[in-house]
Short mmCIF file of C-alpha atoms in Angstrom, two decimals:
data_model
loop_
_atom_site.label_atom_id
_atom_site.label_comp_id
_atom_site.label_asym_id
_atom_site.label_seq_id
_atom_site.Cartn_x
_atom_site.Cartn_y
_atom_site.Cartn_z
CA UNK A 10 65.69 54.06 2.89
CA UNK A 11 62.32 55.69 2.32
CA UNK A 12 62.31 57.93 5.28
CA UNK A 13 65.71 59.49 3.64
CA UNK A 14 64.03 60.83 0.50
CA UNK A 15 62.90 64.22 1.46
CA UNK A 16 67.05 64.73 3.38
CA UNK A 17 68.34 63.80 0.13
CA UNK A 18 66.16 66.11 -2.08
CA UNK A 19 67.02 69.42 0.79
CA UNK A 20 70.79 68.38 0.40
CA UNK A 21 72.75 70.78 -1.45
CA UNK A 22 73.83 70.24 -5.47
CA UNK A 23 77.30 68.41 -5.92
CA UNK A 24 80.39 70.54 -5.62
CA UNK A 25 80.81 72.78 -8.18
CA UNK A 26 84.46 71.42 -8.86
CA UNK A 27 86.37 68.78 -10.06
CA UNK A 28 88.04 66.22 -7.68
CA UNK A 29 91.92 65.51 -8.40
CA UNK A 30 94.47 62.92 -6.96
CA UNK A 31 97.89 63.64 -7.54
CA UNK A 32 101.24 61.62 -7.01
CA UNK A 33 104.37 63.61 -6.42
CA UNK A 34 107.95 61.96 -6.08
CA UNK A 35 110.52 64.03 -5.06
CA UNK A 36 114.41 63.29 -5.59
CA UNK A 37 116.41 65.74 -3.43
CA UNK A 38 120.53 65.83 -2.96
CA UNK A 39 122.51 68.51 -0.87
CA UNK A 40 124.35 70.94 -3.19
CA UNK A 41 127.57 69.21 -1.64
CA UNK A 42 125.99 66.11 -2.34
CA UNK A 43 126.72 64.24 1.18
CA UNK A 44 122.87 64.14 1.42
CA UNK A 45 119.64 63.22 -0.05
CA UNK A 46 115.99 62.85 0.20
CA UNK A 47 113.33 61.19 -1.25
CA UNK A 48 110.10 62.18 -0.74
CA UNK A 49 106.54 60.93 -1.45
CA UNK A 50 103.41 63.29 -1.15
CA UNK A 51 99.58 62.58 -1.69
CA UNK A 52 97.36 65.52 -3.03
CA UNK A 53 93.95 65.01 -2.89
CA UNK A 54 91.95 68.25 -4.46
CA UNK A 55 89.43 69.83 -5.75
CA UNK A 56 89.94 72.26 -9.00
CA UNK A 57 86.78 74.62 -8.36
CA UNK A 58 84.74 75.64 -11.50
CA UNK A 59 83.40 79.36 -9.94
CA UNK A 60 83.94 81.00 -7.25
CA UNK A 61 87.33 83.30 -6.24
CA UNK A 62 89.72 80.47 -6.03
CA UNK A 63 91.11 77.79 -8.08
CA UNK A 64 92.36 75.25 -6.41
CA UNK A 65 92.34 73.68 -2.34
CA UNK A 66 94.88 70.72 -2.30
CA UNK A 67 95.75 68.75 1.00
CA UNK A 68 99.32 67.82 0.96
CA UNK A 69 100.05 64.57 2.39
CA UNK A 70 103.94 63.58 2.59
CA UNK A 71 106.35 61.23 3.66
CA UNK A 72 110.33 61.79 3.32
CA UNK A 73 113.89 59.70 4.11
CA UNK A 74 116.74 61.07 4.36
CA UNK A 75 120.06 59.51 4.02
CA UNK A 76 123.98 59.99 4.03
CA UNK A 77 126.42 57.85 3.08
CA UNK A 78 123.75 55.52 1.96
CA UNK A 79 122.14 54.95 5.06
CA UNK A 80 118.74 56.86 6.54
CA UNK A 81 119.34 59.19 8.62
CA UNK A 82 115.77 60.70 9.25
CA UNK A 83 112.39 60.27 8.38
CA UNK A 84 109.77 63.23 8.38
CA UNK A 85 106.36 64.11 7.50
CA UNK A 86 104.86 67.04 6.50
CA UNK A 87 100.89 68.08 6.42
CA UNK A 88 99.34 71.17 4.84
CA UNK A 89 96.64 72.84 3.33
CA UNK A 90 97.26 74.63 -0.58
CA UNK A 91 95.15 77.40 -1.76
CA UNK A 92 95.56 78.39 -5.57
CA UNK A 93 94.53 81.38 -7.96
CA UNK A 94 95.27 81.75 -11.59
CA UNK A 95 95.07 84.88 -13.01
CA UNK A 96 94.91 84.90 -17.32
CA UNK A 97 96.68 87.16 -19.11
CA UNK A 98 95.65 86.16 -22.38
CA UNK A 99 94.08 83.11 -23.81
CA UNK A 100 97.64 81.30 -23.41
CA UNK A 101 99.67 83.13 -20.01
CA UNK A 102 98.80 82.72 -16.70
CA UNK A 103 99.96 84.66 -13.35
CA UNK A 104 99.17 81.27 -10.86
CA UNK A 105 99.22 82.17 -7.31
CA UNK A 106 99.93 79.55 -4.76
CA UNK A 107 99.93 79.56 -0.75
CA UNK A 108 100.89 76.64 1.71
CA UNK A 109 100.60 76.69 5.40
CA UNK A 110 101.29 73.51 7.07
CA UNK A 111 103.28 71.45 9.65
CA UNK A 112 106.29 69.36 9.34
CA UNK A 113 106.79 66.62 11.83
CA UNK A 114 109.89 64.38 12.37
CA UNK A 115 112.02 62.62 15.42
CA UNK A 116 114.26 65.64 16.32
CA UNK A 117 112.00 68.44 15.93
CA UNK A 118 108.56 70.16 14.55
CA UNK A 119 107.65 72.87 13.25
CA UNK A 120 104.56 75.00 11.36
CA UNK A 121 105.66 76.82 7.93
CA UNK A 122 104.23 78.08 5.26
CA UNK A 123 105.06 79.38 1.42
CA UNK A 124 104.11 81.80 -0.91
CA UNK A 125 104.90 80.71 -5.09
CA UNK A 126 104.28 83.03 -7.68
CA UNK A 127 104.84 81.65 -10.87
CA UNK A 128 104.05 81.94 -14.75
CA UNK A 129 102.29 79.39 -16.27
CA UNK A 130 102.91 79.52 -20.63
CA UNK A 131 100.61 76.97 -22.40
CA UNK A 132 101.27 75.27 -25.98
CA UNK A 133 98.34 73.11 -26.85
CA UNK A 134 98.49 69.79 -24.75
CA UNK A 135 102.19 71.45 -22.90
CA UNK A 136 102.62 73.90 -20.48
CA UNK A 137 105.47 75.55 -19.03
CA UNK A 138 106.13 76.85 -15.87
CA UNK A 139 108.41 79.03 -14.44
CA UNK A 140 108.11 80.21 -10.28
CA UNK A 141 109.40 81.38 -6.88
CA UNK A 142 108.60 79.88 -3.69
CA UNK A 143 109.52 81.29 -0.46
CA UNK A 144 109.45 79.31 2.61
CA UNK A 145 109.25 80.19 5.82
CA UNK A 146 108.76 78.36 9.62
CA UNK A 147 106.07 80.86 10.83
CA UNK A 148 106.67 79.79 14.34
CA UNK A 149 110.63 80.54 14.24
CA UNK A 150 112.10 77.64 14.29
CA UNK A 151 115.69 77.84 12.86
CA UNK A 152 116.75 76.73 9.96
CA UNK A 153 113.59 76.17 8.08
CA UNK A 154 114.18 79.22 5.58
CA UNK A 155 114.10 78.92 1.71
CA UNK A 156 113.90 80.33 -1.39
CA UNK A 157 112.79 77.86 -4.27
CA UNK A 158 113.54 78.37 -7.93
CA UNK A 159 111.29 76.23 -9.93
CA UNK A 160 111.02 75.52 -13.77
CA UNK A 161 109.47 72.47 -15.99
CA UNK A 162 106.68 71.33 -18.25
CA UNK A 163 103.66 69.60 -17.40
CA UNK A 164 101.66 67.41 -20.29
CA UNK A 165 97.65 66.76 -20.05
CA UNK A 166 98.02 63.08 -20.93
CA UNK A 167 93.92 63.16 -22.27
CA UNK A 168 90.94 64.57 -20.11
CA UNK A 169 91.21 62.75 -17.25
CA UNK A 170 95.05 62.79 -16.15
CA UNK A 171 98.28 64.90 -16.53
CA UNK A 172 102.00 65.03 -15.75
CA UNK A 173 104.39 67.33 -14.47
CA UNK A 174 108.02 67.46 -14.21
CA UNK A 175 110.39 69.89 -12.06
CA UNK A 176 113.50 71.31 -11.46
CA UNK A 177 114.16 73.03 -8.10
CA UNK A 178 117.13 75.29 -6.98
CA UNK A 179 116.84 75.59 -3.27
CA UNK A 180 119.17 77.81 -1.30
CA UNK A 181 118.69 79.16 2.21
CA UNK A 182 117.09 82.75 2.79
CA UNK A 183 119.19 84.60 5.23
CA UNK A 184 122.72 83.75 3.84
CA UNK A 185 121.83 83.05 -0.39
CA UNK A 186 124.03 79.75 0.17
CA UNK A 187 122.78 77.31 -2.36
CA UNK A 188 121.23 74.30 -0.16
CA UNK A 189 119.85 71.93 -2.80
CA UNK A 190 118.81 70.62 -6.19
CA UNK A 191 115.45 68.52 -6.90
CA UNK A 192 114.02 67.01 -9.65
CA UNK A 193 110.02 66.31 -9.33
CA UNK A 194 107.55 64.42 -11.05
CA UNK A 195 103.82 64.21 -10.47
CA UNK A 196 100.92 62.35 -12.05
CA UNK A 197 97.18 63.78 -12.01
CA UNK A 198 94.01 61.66 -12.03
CA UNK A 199 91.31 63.71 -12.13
CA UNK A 200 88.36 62.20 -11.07
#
């Protein structure tokens, strides 16, 4: 342990950024509802202090599918998530985020990423969101194409955790045909 003093005192100062773990539980069902999904994702991040972005998130998630009751596929999905928040005034933010990532499952797999612009409105301990997200498999794999219309409030529950909730309107990008509904929650621990 001795000989490690003078490694310890050359190593660089701690990250200049807060770690985060978040929870995210995702209820989706088909807009004819004959389908659903649940979904389960881990985000472990880091919410940077300085420096030109915000926030770098690894997306960890698991999902079921099922018709009629019974499951009829299991995917995961793994990605990287880069965010920047731009204020407009001491309340309104522009929040940039960007996704690229790769979804696995039985039948096929495919890399895709996302682009979200949204507005971010905050009232003391509540904020609002409002966004568009626009996915796309960047290696063409059919059927893989969405638009995302997302809305909801998120709550800092104290300094050290928060809450969000979401409603997303899904519906495919080449055709405008409404796909899907979801309703989101996520809890924040930041660490």
């Amino acid at each position: 342990m001795l000989g490690m003093g003078p490694v310890l005192a050359d190593s660089p100062s701690s990250l200049d950024g807060q770690l985060r773990l978040g929870i995210e539980y995702e209820y989706e069902k088909a807009a004819d509802g004959r389908e659903r999904a649940d979904a389960l994702t881990l985000i472990p991040g880091i919410k940077w202090r300085s420096g030109w972005l915000t926030m770098t998130e690894l997306l960890i998630e698991t999902e079921q599918e099922r018709e009629a009751g019974r499951v009829t596929d299991r995917a995961g999905k793994l990605g990287i998530r880069l965010r920047k928040d731009f204020a407009l005034n001491e309340r309104t933010r522009l929040v940039l985020r960007g996704l690229l990532g790769r979804a696995l499952n039985g039948n096929e797999s495919y890399t895709y990423a996302y682009l979200e612009p949204s507005l971010k409105y905050a009232f003391n301990d509540l904020e609002m969101m409002m966004g568009f997200r626009a996915v796309r498999a960047v290696d063409g794999t059919p059927g893989h194409d969405f638009n995302k219309f997302r809305v909801g409030p998120s709550f800092d529950l104290g300094k050290a955790s928060e809450i969000e909730f979401r409603f997303v309107r899904n519906w495919e990008a080449s055709t405008g045909r409404h796909a899907s509904d979801a309703y989101i929650v996520e809890f924040v621990q930041k660490l």
